[in-house]
Amino acid sequence: DAGVIQSPRHEVTEMGQEVTLRCKPISGHNSLFWYRQTMMRGLELLIYFNNNVPIDDSGMPEDRFSAKMPNASFSTLKIQPSEPRDSAVYFCASSFERDTDTQYFGPGTRLTVL
Amino acid sequence: AQTVTQSQPEMSVQEAETVTLSCTYDTSESNYYLFWYKQPPSRQMILVIRQEAYKQQNATENRFSVNFQKAAKSFSLKISDSQLGDTAMYFCAFRSSGAGSYQLTFGKGTKLSVIP
């Protein structure tokens, strides 16, 4: 079975540009999570979807960040406009049952904002 | 709020030897889940092992096993017969088990190097 798929694996952009990160969760999973990993702050939860509905977006840093899940097999995380401090690795993870199951992570997208 | 502490920023072990990574956590809950994730240089986060707090038996997955001490709030990972492919960052994580719980709280990680 395919795991969580993320694209692109690497993204280099210039400050002020729009960045869109994509995620395809494991088929059948109904929960999806976006995380950000930095050296300073470690792994942080940005947003959590259950059955395509955003449940908790309290971790989203600011209005420049937005996330959508139009269907059960696709989610996007958008940063507009991007800033150098957004440089990080962004992970998408999914799980089948939010209360008992394990979160499976994608390979991550390394974002560099110049 | 729960906290997870990994007190060993870096460790090294000779190939084929055994190494133990430490993790402690703080919670007032009686039931919860604990995880160890591995992040190799490829940066993929890979689940290594999972433990449910209500189970007294320590979880085991091949060469990986845990020592879960609930009273001490300790959850260490033992890697036996270390292999070069075990070189990675290892993260300990905590999750509540109550209804609506989903938040994973991660430790800062331990960088493990397996030396040939």
Coordinates of C-alpha atoms in Angstrom, one line a residue:
Chain A
D1 CA 0.0 0.0 0.0
A2 CA 1.2 3.5 -0.8
G3 CA 2.0 5.6 2.2
V4 CA 1.3 9.3 2.6
I5 CA 2.4 11.2 -0.5
Q6 CA 3.7 14.7 -0.5
S7 CA 4.8 17.0 -3.2
P8 CA 7.0 18.6 -4.0
R9 CA 9.9 17.1 -1.9
H10 CA 11.9 20.3 -2.2
E11 CA 10.7 23.8 -2.9
V12 CA 12.9 26.9 -3.2
T13 CA 11.2 30.2 -3.6
E14 CA 11.8 33.9 -3.1
M15 CA 10.3 36.0 -0.4
G16 CA 6.8 37.2 -1.3
Q17 CA 5.9 34.3 -3.6
E18 CA 3.0 32.0 -3.1
V19 CA 3.9 28.4 -2.1
T20 CA 1.5 25.5 -2.2
L21 CA 2.3 22.1 -0.6
R22 CA 0.3 19.0 -1.5
C23 CA -0.6 15.9 0.4
K24 CA -2.4 12.7 -0.4
P25 CA -3.3 10.7 2.7
I26 CA -3.4 6.9 3.0
S27 CA -6.6 5.6 1.4
G28 CA -9.3 5.1 3.9
H29 CA -7.7 7.4 6.5
N30 CA -10.2 10.0 7.7
S31 CA -7.8 12.2 9.7
L32 CA -5.1 14.5 8.2
F33 CA -2.5 16.5 10.0
W34 CA 0.0 19.2 8.8
Y35 CA 3.1 19.6 10.8
R36 CA 6.1 22.0 10.6
Q37 CA 9.6 21.0 11.8
T38 CA 12.3 23.5 12.6
M39 CA 15.5 23.3 14.6
M40 CA 14.3 25.9 17.0
R41 CA 10.8 24.7 17.7
G42 CA 10.9 21.0 16.7
L43 CA 7.7 19.4 15.4
E44 CA 4.6 21.6 15.6
L45 CA 1.0 20.7 14.6
L46 CA -0.3 23.4 12.3
I47 CA -3.8 22.1 11.5
Y48 CA -5.9 19.0 11.8
F49 CA -8.7 17.8 9.5
N50 CA -11.3 15.1 10.3
N51 CA -13.5 13.8 7.5
N52 CA -12.3 16.8 5.3
V53 CA -13.4 19.4 7.9
P54 CA -10.8 21.6 9.7
I55 CA -11.1 20.8 13.4
D56 CA -8.2 22.6 14.9
D57 CA -6.2 25.3 13.2
S58 CA -4.8 26.9 16.3
G59 CA -1.3 26.0 15.3
M60 CA -1.4 28.0 12.0
P61 CA 1.2 30.7 12.5
E62 CA -0.7 33.6 10.9
D63 CA -3.1 34.6 8.2
R64 CA -0.5 34.0 5.6
F65 CA -1.0 30.3 6.1
S66 CA -4.1 28.5 4.9
A67 CA -5.0 24.8 4.4
K68 CA -7.8 23.1 2.5
M69 CA -9.0 19.5 2.1
P70 CA -11.5 19.5 -0.8
N71 CA -11.9 15.7 -0.7
A72 CA -10.7 12.7 1.3
S73 CA -7.7 12.1 -0.9
F74 CA -6.1 15.5 -1.2
S75 CA -5.0 18.5 0.9
T76 CA -3.0 21.6 0.4
L77 CA -1.1 24.0 2.6
K78 CA -0.6 27.4 1.1
I79 CA 1.7 30.2 2.3
Q80 CA 1.0 33.6 0.7
P81 CA 3.2 35.7 0.8
S82 CA 6.1 33.5 1.9
E83 CA 8.8 34.8 4.2
P84 CA 12.3 33.5 5.0
R85 CA 11.2 32.5 8.5
D86 CA 8.8 30.0 6.9
S87 CA 11.8 27.9 5.8
A88 CA 11.2 24.5 7.4
V89 CA 10.2 20.9 6.6
Y90 CA 6.5 20.5 6.3
F91 CA 5.0 17.1 7.0
C92 CA 1.6 15.7 6.3
A93 CA 0.3 12.7 8.3
S94 CA -2.8 10.7 8.3
S95 CA -4.6 8.3 10.6
F96 CA -7.7 6.1 10.4
E97 CA -9.3 6.7 13.7
R98 CA -8.3 9.9 15.4
D99 CA -8.9 8.6 18.9
T100 CA -6.9 5.4 18.8
D101 CA -4.8 5.0 15.8
T102 CA -1.3 6.0 14.9
Q103 CA -0.3 8.9 12.7
Y104 CA 1.6 7.9 9.6
F105 CA 3.8 10.6 8.1
G106 CA 4.7 11.5 4.6
P107 CA 8.3 12.1 3.4
G108 CA 8.0 15.9 4.0
T109 CA 8.6 19.0 1.9
R110 CA 11.7 21.0 2.5
L111 CA 10.8 24.6 1.9
T112 CA 13.5 27.3 1.5
V113 CA 12.4 30.9 1.2
L114 CA 15.2 33.2 0.1
Chain B
A1 CA -0.2 20.4 29.1
Q2 CA 1.8 17.3 28.5
T3 CA 5.6 17.6 28.0
V4 CA 8.0 15.1 26.6
T5 CA 11.7 15.2 27.5
Q6 CA 14.6 13.4 25.7
S7 CA 17.6 14.2 27.8
Q8 CA 20.2 12.8 25.4
P9 CA 20.7 15.1 22.4
E10 CA 23.2 12.7 20.8
M11 CA 24.3 9.2 21.3
S12 CA 26.6 6.7 19.5
V13 CA 26.8 2.9 19.5
Q14 CA 29.0 0.4 17.8
E15 CA 27.5 -1.8 15.2
A16 CA 25.9 -5.0 16.6
E17 CA 25.8 -3.5 20.1
T18 CA 22.8 -2.5 22.2
V19 CA 21.8 1.1 22.9
T20 CA 19.0 2.6 25.0
L21 CA 17.4 6.0 24.3
S22 CA 15.7 7.8 27.2
C23 CA 12.3 9.5 27.3
T24 CA 10.3 10.9 30.2
Y25 CA 7.0 12.6 30.0
D26 CA 4.7 14.5 32.3
T27 CA 0.9 14.0 32.4
S28 CA -1.9 13.8 34.9
E29 CA -3.8 11.3 32.7
S30 CA -4.1 7.6 33.4
N31 CA -4.5 6.4 29.9
Y32 CA -2.6 7.5 26.9
Y33 CA -0.3 6.4 24.0
L34 CA 3.4 6.6 23.6
F35 CA 5.4 6.4 20.4
W36 CA 8.9 6.3 19.1
Y37 CA 9.5 7.7 15.6
K38 CA 12.7 7.4 13.6
Q39 CA 13.8 10.1 11.2
P40 CA 16.8 9.0 9.1
P41 CA 18.7 11.5 6.9
S42 CA 16.0 11.1 4.2
R43 CA 13.9 12.9 6.8
Q44 CA 10.9 10.5 6.5
M45 CA 9.2 10.1 9.9
I46 CA 8.9 6.4 10.4
L47 CA 6.9 4.8 13.3
V48 CA 9.2 2.4 15.2
I49 CA 7.0 1.3 18.1
R50 CA 3.8 2.2 20.0
Q51 CA 2.8 1.5 23.6
E52 CA -0.7 1.9 25.2
A53 CA -0.5 3.0 28.8
Y54 CA -3.1 0.5 30.0
K55 CA -1.0 -2.4 28.8
Q56 CA 1.6 -3.6 31.3
Q57 CA 3.5 -5.6 28.8
N58 CA 6.3 -3.7 27.0
A59 CA 5.9 -3.4 23.3
T60 CA 8.5 -5.1 21.0
E61 CA 9.1 -4.9 17.3
N62 CA 11.9 -7.1 16.1
R63 CA 15.2 -5.5 17.4
F64 CA 13.3 -2.6 19.0
S65 CA 11.7 -2.8 22.5
V66 CA 10.6 -0.4 25.1
N67 CA 10.9 -0.2 28.9
F68 CA 7.7 1.4 30.0
Q69 CA 7.6 2.5 33.6
K70 CA 4.3 4.1 34.1
A71 CA 4.8 5.2 37.7
A72 CA 8.1 6.8 36.8
K73 CA 6.6 8.3 33.6
S74 CA 9.5 6.8 31.6
F75 CA 9.5 5.3 28.1
S76 CA 12.9 4.2 26.9
L77 CA 13.7 2.6 23.6
K78 CA 16.2 -0.3 23.4
I79 CA 17.8 -1.1 20.0
S80 CA 19.5 -4.5 20.0
D81 CA 22.1 -5.6 17.4
S82 CA 22.4 -2.0 16.1
Q83 CA 22.8 -1.7 12.4
L84 CA 24.1 1.1 10.2
G85 CA 20.6 1.8 9.0
D86 CA 19.6 2.7 12.5
T87 CA 21.5 5.9 12.3
A88 CA 18.8 8.6 12.6
M89 CA 17.0 11.1 14.8
Y90 CA 14.7 9.3 17.2
F91 CA 11.6 11.2 18.6
C92 CA 9.5 10.1 21.5
A93 CA 5.9 11.2 21.4
F94 CA 2.9 11.3 23.7
R95 CA -0.8 11.3 22.8
S96 CA -3.8 11.4 25.1
S97 CA -6.4 8.7 24.7
G98 CA -9.6 10.6 25.5
A99 CA -12.4 11.3 23.1
G100 CA -11.3 13.9 20.6
S101 CA -7.6 13.5 21.4
Y102 CA -5.3 13.7 18.4
Q103 CA -2.5 16.0 19.4
L104 CA 1.0 14.4 19.3
T105 CA 3.5 16.0 21.7
F106 CA 7.0 15.3 20.6
G107 CA 10.3 15.5 22.4
K108 CA 13.3 17.3 20.9
G109 CA 14.9 14.1 19.6
T110 CA 18.0 12.1 20.1
K111 CA 20.5 11.8 17.3
L112 CA 21.8 8.3 17.1
S113 CA 24.9 7.4 15.2
V114 CA 25.8 3.7 14.6
I115 CA 29.6 3.3 14.1
P116 CA 30.9 0.6 11.9

